[in-house]
PDB file of C-alpha atoms in Angstrom:
ATOM      1  CA  ASP A 116      -3.603 -29.335 -45.218  1.00 55.00           C
ATOM      2  CA  THR A 117      -1.095 -27.319 -47.207  1.00 67.00           C
ATOM      3  CA  GLU A 118       1.922 -25.777 -45.468  1.00 92.00           C
ATOM      4  CA  VAL A 119       1.693 -22.707 -47.682  1.00 97.00           C
ATOM      5  CA  THR A 120      -1.253 -20.526 -46.689  1.00 97.00           C
ATOM      6  CA  GLN A 121      -2.836 -18.055 -49.087  1.00 98.00           C
ATOM      7  CA  THR A 122      -5.425 -15.402 -48.309  1.00 98.00           C
ATOM      8  CA  PRO A 123      -8.003 -14.536 -49.344  1.00 98.00           C
ATOM      9  CA  LYS A 124      -9.349 -17.711 -50.988  1.00 97.00           C
ATOM     10  CA  HIS A 125     -11.584 -15.679 -53.289  1.00 97.00           C
ATOM     11  CA  LEU A 126     -11.401 -12.066 -54.415  1.00 97.00           C
ATOM     12  CA  VAL A 127     -13.690 -10.064 -56.673  1.00 96.00           C
ATOM     13  CA  MET A 128     -12.516  -6.617 -57.663  1.00 94.00           C
ATOM     14  CA  GLY A 129     -13.262  -3.899 -60.147  1.00 91.00           C
ATOM     15  CA  MET A 130     -10.727  -2.682 -62.668  1.00 90.00           C
ATOM     16  CA  THR A 131     -10.019   0.489 -60.684  1.00 90.00           C
ATOM     17  CA  ASN A 132      -9.554  -1.197 -57.303  1.00 91.00           C
ATOM     18  CA  LYS A 133      -6.329  -1.846 -55.425  1.00 95.00           C
ATOM     19  CA  LYS A 134      -6.047  -5.116 -53.526  1.00 96.00           C
ATOM     20  CA  SER A 135      -3.345  -7.454 -52.233  1.00 97.00           C
ATOM     21  CA  LEU A 136      -2.880 -11.201 -52.127  1.00 98.00           C
ATOM     22  CA  LYS A 137      -0.977 -12.719 -49.241  1.00 98.00           C
ATOM     23  CA  CYS A 138       1.100 -15.890 -48.930  1.00 98.00           C
ATOM     24  CA  GLU A 139       2.709 -17.289 -45.801  1.00 98.00           C
ATOM     25  CA  GLN A 140       4.941 -20.283 -45.113  1.00 97.00           C
ATOM     26  CA  HIS A 141       6.656 -21.395 -41.906  1.00 91.00           C
ATOM     27  CA  MET A 142       8.865 -24.141 -43.302  1.00 94.00           C
ATOM     28  CA  GLY A 143      11.978 -21.959 -43.240  1.00 94.00           C
ATOM     29  CA  HIS A 144      12.037 -21.824 -47.035  1.00 95.00           C
ATOM     30  CA  ARG A 145      14.041 -18.967 -48.548  1.00 95.00           C
ATOM     31  CA  ALA A 146      12.603 -18.996 -52.072  1.00 95.00           C
ATOM     32  CA  MET A 147       8.997 -18.072 -52.843  1.00 97.00           C
ATOM     33  CA  TYR A 148       7.110 -18.015 -56.128  1.00 97.00           C
ATOM     34  CA  TRP A 149       3.987 -16.487 -57.651  1.00 98.00           C
ATOM     35  CA  TYR A 150       2.172 -18.359 -60.406  1.00 98.00           C
ATOM     36  CA  LYS A 151      -0.922 -17.581 -62.458  1.00 98.00           C
ATOM     37  CA  GLN A 152      -3.177 -20.443 -63.510  1.00 98.00           C
ATOM     38  CA  LYS A 153      -6.021 -20.161 -66.002  1.00 97.00           C
ATOM     39  CA  ALA A 154      -8.773 -22.777 -66.111  1.00 95.00           C
ATOM     40  CA  LYS A 155      -7.652 -26.155 -67.493  1.00 91.00           C
ATOM     41  CA  LYS A 156      -4.072 -24.906 -67.965  1.00 96.00           C
ATOM     42  CA  PRO A 157      -0.819 -25.502 -66.085  1.00 97.00           C
ATOM     43  CA  PRO A 158       0.600 -22.849 -63.720  1.00 97.00           C
ATOM     44  CA  GLU A 159       2.634 -20.056 -65.347  1.00 97.00           C
ATOM     45  CA  LEU A 160       5.514 -18.543 -63.415  1.00 96.00           C
ATOM     46  CA  MET A 161       5.264 -14.813 -62.649  1.00 97.00           C
ATOM     47  CA  PHE A 162       7.888 -13.953 -60.001  1.00 97.00           C
ATOM     48  CA  VAL A 163      10.549 -15.607 -57.873  1.00 96.00           C
ATOM     49  CA  TYR A 164      11.997 -14.221 -54.651  1.00 96.00           C
ATOM     50  CA  SER A 165      15.195 -15.561 -53.166  1.00 95.00           C
ATOM     51  CA  TYR A 166      16.273 -14.447 -49.686  1.00 96.00           C
ATOM     52  CA  GLU A 167      13.660 -11.669 -49.842  1.00 96.00           C
ATOM     53  CA  LYS A 168      15.071 -10.254 -53.073  1.00 96.00           C
ATOM     54  CA  LEU A 169      13.335 -10.357 -56.450  1.00 97.00           C
ATOM     55  CA  SER A 170      15.217 -12.875 -58.544  1.00 95.00           C
ATOM     56  CA  ILE A 171      12.961 -13.486 -61.532  1.00 94.00           C
ATOM     57  CA  ASN A 172      10.254 -11.372 -63.167  1.00 95.00           C
ATOM     58  CA  GLU A 173       8.758 -13.181 -66.149  1.00 94.00           C
ATOM     59  CA  SER A 174       7.901  -9.931 -67.955  1.00 94.00           C
ATOM     60  CA  VAL A 175       4.784  -9.477 -65.854  1.00 96.00           C
ATOM     61  CA  PRO A 176       2.796  -6.230 -66.413  1.00 96.00           C
ATOM     62  CA  SER A 177       3.453  -3.529 -63.810  1.00 96.00           C
ATOM     63  CA  ARG A 178      -0.150  -3.692 -62.590  1.00 96.00           C
ATOM     64  CA  PHE A 179       1.135  -6.702 -60.611  1.00 98.00           C
ATOM     65  CA  SER A 180       3.621  -5.666 -57.923  1.00 98.00           C
ATOM     66  CA  PRO A 181       5.236  -8.320 -55.714  1.00 98.00           C
ATOM     67  CA  GLU A 182       6.685  -7.729 -52.285  1.00 98.00           C
ATOM     68  CA  CYS A 183       8.556  -9.953 -49.836  1.00 97.00           C
ATOM     69  CA  PRO A 184       8.562  -8.212 -46.422  1.00 96.00           C
ATOM     70  CA  ASN A 185      10.306 -11.121 -44.671  1.00 94.00           C
ATOM     71  CA  SER A 186      11.344 -14.715 -45.254  1.00 91.00           C
ATOM     72  CA  SER A 187       7.887 -16.081 -44.381  1.00 96.00           C
ATOM     73  CA  LEU A 188       5.671 -13.646 -46.241  1.00 98.00           C
ATOM     74  CA  LEU A 189       5.009 -12.894 -49.889  1.00 98.00           C
ATOM     75  CA  ASN A 190       2.502 -10.351 -51.142  1.00 98.00           C
ATOM     76  CA  LEU A 191       1.151  -9.565 -54.575  1.00 98.00           C
ATOM     77  CA  HIS A 192      -0.262  -6.055 -54.932  1.00 98.00           C
ATOM     78  CA  LEU A 193      -2.867  -5.584 -57.636  1.00 97.00           C
ATOM     79  CA  HIS A 194      -3.878  -2.324 -59.301  1.00 95.00           C
ATOM     80  CA  ALA A 195      -5.890  -1.477 -62.412  1.00 94.00           C
ATOM     81  CA  LEU A 196      -6.286  -5.105 -63.450  1.00 94.00           C
ATOM     82  CA  GLN A 197      -7.964  -6.231 -66.658  1.00 95.00           C
ATOM     83  CA  PRO A 198     -10.685  -8.893 -67.091  1.00 95.00           C
ATOM     84  CA  GLU A 199      -8.093 -11.239 -68.612  1.00 96.00           C
ATOM     85  CA  ASP A 200      -6.260 -11.188 -65.274  1.00 97.00           C
ATOM     86  CA  SER A 201      -9.056 -13.284 -63.766  1.00 97.00           C
ATOM     87  CA  ALA A 202      -7.361 -16.544 -62.740  1.00 98.00           C
ATOM     88  CA  LEU A 203      -6.165 -18.666 -59.838  1.00 98.00           C
ATOM     89  CA  TYR A 204      -3.021 -17.124 -58.298  1.00 98.00           C
ATOM     90  CA  LEU A 205      -0.774 -19.661 -56.652  1.00 98.00           C
ATOM     91  CA  CYS A 206       2.097 -19.205 -54.261  1.00 98.00           C
ATOM     92  CA  ALA A 207       4.851 -21.799 -53.840  1.00 97.00           C
ATOM     93  CA  SER A 208       8.048 -22.143 -51.862  1.00 96.00           C
ATOM     94  CA  THR A 209      11.282 -24.146 -51.898  1.00 95.00           C
ATOM     95  CA  GLN A 210      14.117 -24.412 -49.407  1.00 93.00           C
ATOM     96  CA  THR A 211      16.351 -22.364 -51.718  1.00 91.00           C
ATOM     97  CA  GLN A 212      16.039 -21.187 -55.314  1.00 89.00           C
ATOM     98  CA  ASP A 213      17.191 -24.419 -56.872  1.00 84.00           C
ATOM     99  CA  SER A 214      15.242 -26.128 -59.623  1.00 77.00           C
ATOM    100  CA  ASN A 215      16.219 -29.483 -58.137  1.00 86.00           C
ATOM    101  CA  GLN A 216      13.934 -29.011 -55.142  1.00 89.00           C
ATOM    102  CA  PRO A 217      10.235 -29.760 -54.734  1.00 93.00           C
ATOM    103  CA  GLN A 218       7.975 -26.746 -54.890  1.00 95.00           C
ATOM    104  CA  HIS A 219       5.236 -26.664 -52.249  1.00 96.00           C
ATOM    105  CA  PHE A 220       2.079 -24.902 -53.424  1.00 97.00           C
ATOM    106  CA  GLY A 221      -0.700 -23.160 -51.551  1.00 97.00           C
ATOM    107  CA  ASP A 222      -4.350 -23.582 -52.546  1.00 97.00           C
ATOM    108  CA  GLY A 223      -4.398 -20.254 -54.307  1.00 98.00           C
ATOM    109  CA  THR A 224      -6.540 -17.141 -54.476  1.00 98.00           C
ATOM    110  CA  ARG A 225      -9.278 -17.228 -57.105  1.00 98.00           C
ATOM    111  CA  LEU A 226      -9.412 -13.726 -58.539  1.00 97.00           C
ATOM    112  CA  SER A 227     -12.290 -12.343 -60.581  1.00 96.00           C
ATOM    113  CA  ILE A 228     -12.046  -8.945 -62.274  1.00 95.00           C
ATOM    114  CA  LEU A 229     -15.360  -7.269 -63.059  1.00 92.00           C
TER     115      LEU A 229
ATOM    116  CA  GLY B 118      13.141 -23.269 -75.150  1.00 60.00           C
ATOM    117  CA  GLU B 119      12.117 -26.130 -72.901  1.00 75.00           C
ATOM    118  CA  ASN B 120       8.994 -28.024 -73.917  1.00 90.00           C
ATOM    119  CA  VAL B 121       7.145 -30.755 -72.018  1.00 96.00           C
ATOM    120  CA  GLU B 122       4.452 -32.761 -73.786  1.00 97.00           C
ATOM    121  CA  GLN B 123       1.949 -34.746 -71.738  1.00 98.00           C
ATOM    122  CA  HIS B 124      -0.432 -37.481 -72.899  1.00 98.00           C
ATOM    123  CA  PRO B 125      -3.254 -38.285 -72.700  1.00 98.00           C
ATOM    124  CA  SER B 126      -5.209 -35.100 -71.969  1.00 97.00           C
ATOM    125  CA  THR B 127      -8.037 -37.144 -70.402  1.00 98.00           C
ATOM    126  CA  LEU B 128      -8.038 -40.634 -68.960  1.00 98.00           C
ATOM    127  CA  SER B 129     -11.038 -42.613 -67.729  1.00 98.00           C
ATOM    128  CA  VAL B 130     -10.366 -45.787 -65.761  1.00 98.00           C
ATOM    129  CA  GLN B 131     -12.432 -48.275 -63.830  1.00 98.00           C
ATOM    130  CA  GLU B 132     -11.770 -48.396 -60.109  1.00 98.00           C
ATOM    131  CA  GLY B 133      -9.074 -50.950 -59.399  1.00 98.00           C
ATOM    132  CA  ASP B 134      -7.445 -50.623 -62.817  1.00 98.00           C
ATOM    133  CA  SER B 135      -4.082 -48.964 -63.510  1.00 98.00           C
ATOM    134  CA  ALA B 136      -3.526 -45.518 -65.005  1.00 98.00           C
ATOM    135  CA  VAL B 137      -0.454 -44.397 -66.939  1.00 98.00           C
ATOM    136  CA  ILE B 138       0.417 -40.845 -67.952  1.00 98.00           C
ATOM    137  CA  LYS B 139       3.404 -40.127 -70.200  1.00 98.00           C
ATOM    138  CA  CYS B 140       5.540 -37.021 -70.648  1.00 98.00           C
ATOM    139  CA  THR B 141       8.393 -36.147 -72.951  1.00 97.00           C
ATOM    140  CA  TYR B 142      10.829 -33.266 -72.529  1.00 96.00           C
ATOM    141  CA  SER B 143      13.172 -31.499 -74.910  1.00 93.00           C
ATOM    142  CA  ASP B 144      16.059 -30.166 -72.794  1.00 89.00           C
ATOM    143  CA  SER B 145      18.678 -32.855 -72.253  1.00 88.00           C
ATOM    144  CA  ALA B 146      20.019 -30.849 -69.282  1.00 88.00           C
ATOM    145  CA  SER B 147      16.794 -31.381 -67.305  1.00 91.00           C
ATOM    146  CA  ASN B 148      17.518 -33.452 -64.206  1.00 92.00           C
ATOM    147  CA  TYR B 149      14.467 -33.092 -61.952  1.00 94.00           C
ATOM    148  CA  PHE B 150      10.968 -34.338 -62.792  1.00 96.00           C
ATOM    149  CA  PRO B 151       8.113 -33.776 -60.310  1.00 97.00           C
ATOM    150  CA  TRP B 152       4.490 -34.897 -60.650  1.00 98.00           C
ATOM    151  CA  TYR B 153       1.646 -32.843 -59.194  1.00 98.00           C
ATOM    152  CA  LYS B 154      -1.963 -33.750 -58.460  1.00 98.00           C
ATOM    153  CA  GLN B 155      -4.507 -30.917 -58.487  1.00 98.00           C
ATOM    154  CA  GLU B 156      -7.977 -31.507 -57.102  1.00 97.00           C
ATOM    155  CA  LEU B 157     -10.844 -29.134 -57.789  1.00 94.00           C
ATOM    156  CA  GLY B 158     -10.472 -25.919 -55.816  1.00 92.00           C
ATOM    157  CA  LYS B 159      -7.012 -26.835 -54.552  1.00 96.00           C
ATOM    158  CA  GLY B 160      -3.425 -26.024 -55.442  1.00 97.00           C
ATOM    159  CA  PRO B 161      -1.071 -28.553 -57.063  1.00 98.00           C
ATOM    160  CA  GLN B 162       0.177 -31.134 -54.584  1.00 97.00           C
ATOM    161  CA  LEU B 163       3.507 -32.871 -55.161  1.00 97.00           C
ATOM    162  CA  ILE B 164       2.875 -36.622 -55.232  1.00 98.00           C
ATOM    163  CA  ILE B 165       6.214 -37.985 -56.406  1.00 98.00           C
ATOM    164  CA  ASP B 166       9.408 -36.779 -58.038  1.00 97.00           C
ATOM    165  CA  ILE B 167      12.448 -38.339 -59.643  1.00 96.00           C
ATOM    166  CA  ARG B 168      15.962 -37.154 -60.352  1.00 93.00           C
ATOM    167  CA  SER B 169      18.048 -38.066 -63.365  1.00 89.00           C
ATOM    168  CA  ASN B 170      20.366 -40.427 -61.484  1.00 88.00           C
ATOM    169  CA  VAL B 171      17.436 -42.785 -60.802  1.00 88.00           C
ATOM    170  CA  GLY B 172      15.424 -44.819 -63.322  1.00 93.00           C
ATOM    171  CA  GLU B 173      12.406 -45.639 -61.174  1.00 96.00           C
ATOM    172  CA  LYS B 174      10.838 -44.569 -57.903  1.00 96.00           C
ATOM    173  CA  LYS B 175       7.847 -45.997 -56.101  1.00 97.00           C
ATOM    174  CA  ASP B 176       5.630 -44.784 -53.275  1.00 95.00           C
ATOM    175  CA  GLN B 177       2.811 -47.179 -52.395  1.00 96.00           C
ATOM    176  CA  ARG B 178       0.412 -47.188 -55.388  1.00 97.00           C
ATOM    177  CA  ILE B 179       2.330 -44.536 -57.311  1.00 98.00           C
ATOM    178  CA  ALA B 180       5.484 -45.035 -59.355  1.00 98.00           C
ATOM    179  CA  VAL B 181       7.463 -42.914 -61.777  1.00 98.00           C
ATOM    180  CA  THR B 182       9.879 -44.180 -64.432  1.00 97.00           C
ATOM    181  CA  LEU B 183      12.471 -42.120 -66.286  1.00 97.00           C
ATOM    182  CA  ASN B 184      14.196 -42.880 -69.586  1.00 96.00           C
ATOM    183  CA  LYS B 185      16.866 -40.223 -70.035  1.00 94.00           C
ATOM    184  CA  THR B 186      18.005 -41.515 -73.395  1.00 94.00           C
ATOM    185  CA  ALA B 187      14.526 -41.216 -74.858  1.00 95.00           C
ATOM    186  CA  LYS B 188      13.750 -38.114 -72.758  1.00 95.00           C
ATOM    187  CA  HIS B 189      10.489 -39.366 -71.397  1.00 95.00           C
ATOM    188  CA  PHE B 190       9.050 -40.149 -67.980  1.00 97.00           C
ATOM    189  CA  SER B 191       5.806 -41.729 -66.884  1.00 98.00           C
ATOM    190  CA  LEU B 192       3.475 -41.839 -63.887  1.00 98.00           C
ATOM    191  CA  HIS B 193       1.889 -45.151 -62.977  1.00 98.00           C
ATOM    192  CA  ILE B 194      -1.023 -45.403 -60.557  1.00 98.00           C
ATOM    193  CA  THR B 195      -2.079 -48.927 -59.595  1.00 98.00           C
ATOM    194  CA  GLU B 196      -5.347 -50.075 -57.994  1.00 98.00           C
ATOM    195  CA  THR B 197      -6.997 -46.731 -58.757  1.00 98.00           C
ATOM    196  CA  GLN B 198      -9.586 -45.355 -56.354  1.00 97.00           C
ATOM    197  CA  PRO B 199     -12.231 -42.634 -56.834  1.00 96.00           C
ATOM    198  CA  GLU B 200     -10.086 -40.238 -54.763  1.00 97.00           C
ATOM    199  CA  ASP B 201      -7.394 -40.497 -57.450  1.00 98.00           C
ATOM    200  CA  SER B 202      -9.696 -38.458 -59.719  1.00 98.00           C
ATOM    201  CA  ALA B 203      -7.923 -35.132 -60.354  1.00 98.00           C
ATOM    202  CA  VAL B 204      -5.763 -33.274 -62.880  1.00 98.00           C
ATOM    203  CA  TYR B 205      -2.177 -34.514 -62.951  1.00 98.00           C
ATOM    204  CA  PHE B 206       0.718 -32.341 -64.175  1.00 98.00           C
ATOM    205  CA  CYS B 207       4.213 -33.500 -65.019  1.00 98.00           C
ATOM    206  CA  ALA B 208       7.068 -31.005 -64.989  1.00 97.00           C
ATOM    207  CA  ALA B 209      10.762 -30.761 -65.781  1.00 95.00           C
ATOM    208  CA  ASN B 210      13.369 -28.236 -64.682  1.00 92.00           C
ATOM    209  CA  PHE B 211      15.196 -26.414 -67.446  1.00 84.00           C
ATOM    210  CA  ASP B 212      17.600 -24.112 -65.709  1.00 80.00           C
ATOM    211  CA  SER B 213      19.236 -23.740 -62.314  1.00 74.00           C
ATOM    212  CA  TRP B 214      16.985 -20.899 -61.174  1.00 80.00           C
ATOM    213  CA  GLY B 215      13.955 -22.731 -59.870  1.00 78.00           C
ATOM    214  CA  LYS B 216      12.021 -22.710 -63.127  1.00 90.00           C
ATOM    215  CA  LEU B 217       9.820 -25.650 -64.030  1.00 93.00           C
ATOM    216  CA  GLN B 218       8.166 -26.318 -67.369  1.00 94.00           C
ATOM    217  CA  PHE B 219       4.786 -28.002 -66.827  1.00 97.00           C
ATOM    218  CA  GLY B 220       2.974 -30.368 -69.135  1.00 98.00           C
ATOM    219  CA  ALA B 221      -0.551 -29.442 -70.232  1.00 98.00           C
ATOM    220  CA  GLY B 222      -2.161 -31.756 -67.657  1.00 98.00           C
ATOM    221  CA  THR B 223      -4.174 -34.985 -67.661  1.00 98.00           C
ATOM    222  CA  GLN B 224      -7.723 -35.129 -66.312  1.00 98.00           C
ATOM    223  CA  VAL B 225      -8.068 -38.536 -64.642  1.00 98.00           C
ATOM    224  CA  VAL B 226     -11.551 -39.842 -63.862  1.00 98.00           C
ATOM    225  CA  VAL B 227     -11.886 -43.031 -61.829  1.00 98.00           C
ATOM    226  CA  THR B 228     -15.361 -44.553 -62.041  1.00 95.00           C
ATOM    227  CA  PRO B 229     -16.594 -46.889 -59.286  1.00 90.00           C
TER     228      PRO B 229
END
């Protein structure tokens, strides 16, 4: 079982809907990451939070809005998504934002945009 | 920017045989190289990692070797089992801000 929990596991939404993805970890990690993964491709970094502050935004469209309410929780708010946004969204965490540390991934939310 | 090439893209092995996946990286400053296994419907799971001050690391049936001069690193799986079937990703860090560059992935199929 993964130590990073993501909910929901599956999400189907229309292009005008607003929904949120949730990620939770209780390992005491202070850096959390959002990735997007298309079928048969590696994960692509979207956002990094360090000590609850946004540290990296990889030029992600504003229809994706991250939020880190506390050190254990990471949300990704979705609004007016496009069909090409259908993908597996992965959350990961590390002890601190240091590229020398192993990233622990959740099992992802599979998102389908109708 | 940083580039990681991974070969082969698919690998079929007979149960009990060995599997080897190779990656090369471009940034000589990279010093951390994790390997992830991703099963269908799951997230990537870290299976082994190596840092630049070490040439080889082993964990039971899995080993990773690193050649910093040639800028390549490899994953070795011995005595393969059907449960080793998955997509394997190599990765390398390329800055100090938690960013990893992933290889394109290798689909490993172990046939009984």
